Coordinates of C-alpha atoms in Angstrom, one line a residue:
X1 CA -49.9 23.5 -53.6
X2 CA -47.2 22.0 -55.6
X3 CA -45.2 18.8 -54.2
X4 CA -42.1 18.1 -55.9
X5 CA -40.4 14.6 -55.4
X6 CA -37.3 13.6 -56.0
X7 CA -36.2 9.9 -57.1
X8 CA -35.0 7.1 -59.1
X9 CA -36.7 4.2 -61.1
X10 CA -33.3 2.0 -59.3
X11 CA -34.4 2.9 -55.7
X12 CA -36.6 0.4 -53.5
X13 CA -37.3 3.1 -50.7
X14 CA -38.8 5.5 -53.8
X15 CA -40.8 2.6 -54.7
X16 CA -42.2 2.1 -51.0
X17 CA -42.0 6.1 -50.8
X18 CA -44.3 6.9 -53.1
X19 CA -46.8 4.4 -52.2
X20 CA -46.7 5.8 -48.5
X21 CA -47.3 9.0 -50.0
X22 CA -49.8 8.6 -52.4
X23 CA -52.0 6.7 -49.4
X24 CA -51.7 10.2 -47.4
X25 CA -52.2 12.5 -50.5
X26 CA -55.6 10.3 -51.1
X27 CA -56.4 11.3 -47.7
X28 CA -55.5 14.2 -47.4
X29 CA -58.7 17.0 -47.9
X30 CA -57.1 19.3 -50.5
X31 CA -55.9 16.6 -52.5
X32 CA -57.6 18.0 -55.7
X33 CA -55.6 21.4 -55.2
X34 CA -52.5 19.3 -55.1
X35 CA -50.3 19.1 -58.4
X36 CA -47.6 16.5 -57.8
X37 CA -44.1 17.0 -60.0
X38 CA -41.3 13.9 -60.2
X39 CA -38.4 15.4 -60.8
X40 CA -35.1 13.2 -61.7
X41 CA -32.4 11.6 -59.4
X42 CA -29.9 9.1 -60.7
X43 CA -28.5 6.9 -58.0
X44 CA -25.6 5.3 -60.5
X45 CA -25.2 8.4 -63.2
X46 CA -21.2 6.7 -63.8
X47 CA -22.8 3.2 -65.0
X48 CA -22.7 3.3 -68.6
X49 CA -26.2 2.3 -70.9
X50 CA -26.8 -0.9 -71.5
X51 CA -24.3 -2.5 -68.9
X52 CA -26.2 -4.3 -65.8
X53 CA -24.9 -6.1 -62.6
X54 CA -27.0 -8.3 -60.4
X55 CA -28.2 -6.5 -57.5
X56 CA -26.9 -8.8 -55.2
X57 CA -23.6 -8.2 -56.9
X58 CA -24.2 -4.2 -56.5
X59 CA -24.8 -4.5 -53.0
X60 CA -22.1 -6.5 -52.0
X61 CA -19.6 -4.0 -54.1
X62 CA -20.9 -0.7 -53.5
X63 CA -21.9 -1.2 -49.4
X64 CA -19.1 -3.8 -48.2
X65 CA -21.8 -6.1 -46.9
X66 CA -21.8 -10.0 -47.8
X67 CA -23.9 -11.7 -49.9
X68 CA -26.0 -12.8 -47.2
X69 CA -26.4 -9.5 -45.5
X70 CA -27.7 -8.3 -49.1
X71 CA -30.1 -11.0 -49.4
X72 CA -31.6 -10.6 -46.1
X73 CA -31.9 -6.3 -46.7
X74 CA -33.7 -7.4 -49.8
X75 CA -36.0 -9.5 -47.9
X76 CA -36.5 -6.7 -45.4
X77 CA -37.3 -4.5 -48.5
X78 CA -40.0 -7.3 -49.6
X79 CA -42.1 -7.2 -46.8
X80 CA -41.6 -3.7 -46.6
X81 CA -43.1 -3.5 -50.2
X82 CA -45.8 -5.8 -49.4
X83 CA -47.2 -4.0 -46.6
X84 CA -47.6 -1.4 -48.7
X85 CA -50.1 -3.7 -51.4
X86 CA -47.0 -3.7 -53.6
X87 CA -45.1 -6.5 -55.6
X88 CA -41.2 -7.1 -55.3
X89 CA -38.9 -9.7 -56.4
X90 CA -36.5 -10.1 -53.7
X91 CA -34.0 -12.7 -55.8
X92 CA -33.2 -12.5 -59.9
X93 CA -33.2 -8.7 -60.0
X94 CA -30.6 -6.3 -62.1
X95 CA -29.3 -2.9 -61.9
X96 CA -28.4 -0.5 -64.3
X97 CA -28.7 3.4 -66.0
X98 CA -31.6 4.8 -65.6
X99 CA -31.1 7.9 -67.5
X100 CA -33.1 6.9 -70.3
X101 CA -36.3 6.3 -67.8
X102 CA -35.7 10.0 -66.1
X103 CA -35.9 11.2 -70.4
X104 CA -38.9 9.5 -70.4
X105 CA -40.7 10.6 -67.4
X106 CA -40.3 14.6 -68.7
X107 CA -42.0 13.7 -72.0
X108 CA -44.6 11.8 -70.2
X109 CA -44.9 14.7 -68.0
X110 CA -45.7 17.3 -71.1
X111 CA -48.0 14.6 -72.3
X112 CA -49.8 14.6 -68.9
X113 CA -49.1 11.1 -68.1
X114 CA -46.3 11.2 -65.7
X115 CA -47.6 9.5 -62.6
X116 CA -49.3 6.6 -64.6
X117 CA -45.6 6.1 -66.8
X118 CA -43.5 6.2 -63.3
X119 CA -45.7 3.5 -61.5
X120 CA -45.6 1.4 -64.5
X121 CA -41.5 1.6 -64.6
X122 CA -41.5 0.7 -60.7
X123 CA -43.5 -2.2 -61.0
X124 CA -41.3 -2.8 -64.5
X125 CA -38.0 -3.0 -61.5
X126 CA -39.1 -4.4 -59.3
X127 CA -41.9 -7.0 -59.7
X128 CA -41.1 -8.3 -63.7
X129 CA -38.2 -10.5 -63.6
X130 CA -37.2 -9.1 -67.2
X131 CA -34.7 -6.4 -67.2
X132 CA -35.6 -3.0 -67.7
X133 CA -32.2 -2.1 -68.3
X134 CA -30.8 -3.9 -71.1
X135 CA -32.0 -2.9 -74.1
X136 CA -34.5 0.6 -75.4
X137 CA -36.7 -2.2 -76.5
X138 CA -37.9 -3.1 -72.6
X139 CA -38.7 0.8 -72.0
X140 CA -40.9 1.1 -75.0
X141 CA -43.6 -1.3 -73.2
X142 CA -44.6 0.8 -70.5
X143 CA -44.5 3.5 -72.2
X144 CA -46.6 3.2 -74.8
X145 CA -49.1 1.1 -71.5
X146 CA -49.1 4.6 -70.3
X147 CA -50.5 6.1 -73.2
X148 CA -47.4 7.7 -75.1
X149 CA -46.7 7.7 -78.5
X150 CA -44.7 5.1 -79.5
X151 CA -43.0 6.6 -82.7
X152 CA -42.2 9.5 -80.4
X153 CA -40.9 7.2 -77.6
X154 CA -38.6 5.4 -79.9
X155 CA -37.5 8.9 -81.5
X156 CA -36.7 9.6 -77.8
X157 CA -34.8 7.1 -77.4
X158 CA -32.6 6.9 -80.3
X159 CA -31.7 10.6 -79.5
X160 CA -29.6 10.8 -76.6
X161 CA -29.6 14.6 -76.3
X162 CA -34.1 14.9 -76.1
X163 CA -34.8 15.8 -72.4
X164 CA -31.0 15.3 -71.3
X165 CA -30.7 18.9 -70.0
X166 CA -34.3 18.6 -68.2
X167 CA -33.2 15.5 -66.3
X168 CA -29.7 17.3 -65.7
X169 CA -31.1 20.6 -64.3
X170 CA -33.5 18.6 -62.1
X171 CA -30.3 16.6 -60.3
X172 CA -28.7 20.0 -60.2
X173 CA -31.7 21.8 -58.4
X174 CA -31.5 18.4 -55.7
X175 CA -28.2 19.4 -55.0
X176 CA -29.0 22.8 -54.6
X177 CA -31.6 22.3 -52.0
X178 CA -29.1 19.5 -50.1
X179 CA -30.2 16.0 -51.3
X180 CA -28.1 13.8 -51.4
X181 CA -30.6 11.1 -51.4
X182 CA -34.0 10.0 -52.7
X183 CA -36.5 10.1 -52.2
X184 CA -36.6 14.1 -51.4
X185 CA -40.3 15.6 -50.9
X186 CA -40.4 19.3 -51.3
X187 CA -43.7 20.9 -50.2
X188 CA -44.5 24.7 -51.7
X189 CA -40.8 24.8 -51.5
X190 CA -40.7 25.6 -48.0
X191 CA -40.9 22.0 -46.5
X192 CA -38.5 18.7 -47.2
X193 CA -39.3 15.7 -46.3
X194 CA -36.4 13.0 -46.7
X195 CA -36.5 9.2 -47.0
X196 CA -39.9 6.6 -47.3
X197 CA -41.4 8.0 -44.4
X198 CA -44.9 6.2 -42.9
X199 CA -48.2 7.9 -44.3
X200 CA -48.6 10.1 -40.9
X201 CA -45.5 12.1 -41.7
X202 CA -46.5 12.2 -45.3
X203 CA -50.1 13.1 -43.8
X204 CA -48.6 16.0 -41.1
X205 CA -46.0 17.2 -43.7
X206 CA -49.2 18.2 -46.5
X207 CA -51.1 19.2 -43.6
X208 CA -48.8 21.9 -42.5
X209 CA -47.6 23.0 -46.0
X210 CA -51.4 24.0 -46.5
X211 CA -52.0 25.7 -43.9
X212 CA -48.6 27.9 -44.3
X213 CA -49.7 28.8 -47.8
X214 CA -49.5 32.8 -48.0
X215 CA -52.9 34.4 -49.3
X216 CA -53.0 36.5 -51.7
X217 CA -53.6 40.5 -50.1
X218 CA -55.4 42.5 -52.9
X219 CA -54.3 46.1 -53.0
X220 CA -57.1 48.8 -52.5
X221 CA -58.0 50.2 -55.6
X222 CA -60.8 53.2 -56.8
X223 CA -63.8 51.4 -57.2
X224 CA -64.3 52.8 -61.0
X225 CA -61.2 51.2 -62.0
X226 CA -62.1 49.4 -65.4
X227 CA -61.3 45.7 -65.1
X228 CA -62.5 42.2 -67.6
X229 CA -64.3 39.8 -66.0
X230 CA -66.0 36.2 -67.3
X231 CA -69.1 38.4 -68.7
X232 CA -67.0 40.7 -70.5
X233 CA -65.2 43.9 -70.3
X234 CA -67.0 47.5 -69.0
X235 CA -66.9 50.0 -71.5
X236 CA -67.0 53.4 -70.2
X237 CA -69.9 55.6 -71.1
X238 CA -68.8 58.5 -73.8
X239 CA -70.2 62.3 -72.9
X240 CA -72.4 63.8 -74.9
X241 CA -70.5 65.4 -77.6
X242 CA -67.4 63.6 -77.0

């Protein structure tokens, strides 16, 4: 079974998400037979590399609310975070592109290292009072923690166009199948789950995905059909004379 989740490095409810996810995909009894995909979501695709704002600021601009109203949702999203064993730095944070990351998490992903390279950009975000934003400099660090290259992550990044059309198709296919937001779950691509939901949901959502899974129907077929198998292929037995 394939689950397929939309998000952005930028996103505090993708950062919660996933751990709330994770803690019912551990659980869950087919978790082995699981393959999990992060696919790319930009929340701010208009802010331009390189140029930050204080969250705070963001906040206050993009949702009309005061400064205090901001501060005390980022609270709310701190104890949020901590009840799920995770860091977050409710004051001092930025915001900026994250386009770069999403390029990063497709090579990662063809390197088999996906998962360990997006936890390590959360916790980058949100818990390390550096910004990940400013400079290709910060990105290279968890990168190369989660066991890429780093020639071939700077190469990455000093080429705008490597993994651009990846990250564009996958915010293409979320629009497709109706997300407007993140983080999107897609089960067997038959099931969406929307939004940091608690474990249980996460737990009932995997649990009915694997039990709608079609099986496969094998066709009837003569029973001296010639077929390859792990010992080998049967070779049929000439006539004499032939």
């Amino acid at each position: 079974m394939r689950v397929e989740i939309w998000s952005d490095i930028a996103c505090p409810w993708c950062y919660v998400g996933k751990a709330r996810f994770d803690k019912a995909l551990d659980a869950f009894p087919h978790r082995d037979e699981v393959e999990v995909v992060h696919r790319s979501f930009e929340l701010d695709p208009g802010r331009a590399k390189g140029e930050t704002v204080a969250v705070l600021t963001m906040l206050t601009r993009k949702y009309g609310m005061t400064e205090e109203q901001a501060r005390a949702g980022e609270r709310d999203l701190g104890a949020q975070a901590a009840g799920e064993g995770l860091d977050y730095l409710t004051e001092g944070r930025d915001h900026g592109n994250t386009f770069d990351m999403h390029r990063l998490l497709h090579l990662a992903r063809e390197r088999g290292k996906q998962e360990e390279l997006l936890a390590l950009l959360y916790r980058a975000n949100f818990a390390d009072p550096r910004s990940v934003f400013a400079d290709d400099e910060r990105l290279v660090e968890p990168a190369v923690a989660a066991g890429l290259d780093e020639t071939e992550v700077r190469e990455l990044l000093a080429d705008p166009a490597r993994y651009a059309e990846q990250v564009r198709a996958d915010e293409r296919e979320a629009a497709e199948l109706g997300a407007n937001g993140v983080p999107f779950f897609v089960l067997d691509r038959k099931y969406g789950v929307s939004g940091a939901q608690p474990p249980e949901v996460f737990t009932q959502a995997l649990e009915q995905a694997w039990s709608a899974r079609t099986p496969l129907t094998p066709v009837t077929t003569p029973a001296t059909a010639e077929a390859c198998g792990p010992e080998g292929c049967a070779v049929p037995e000439r006539e004499a004379g032939a």
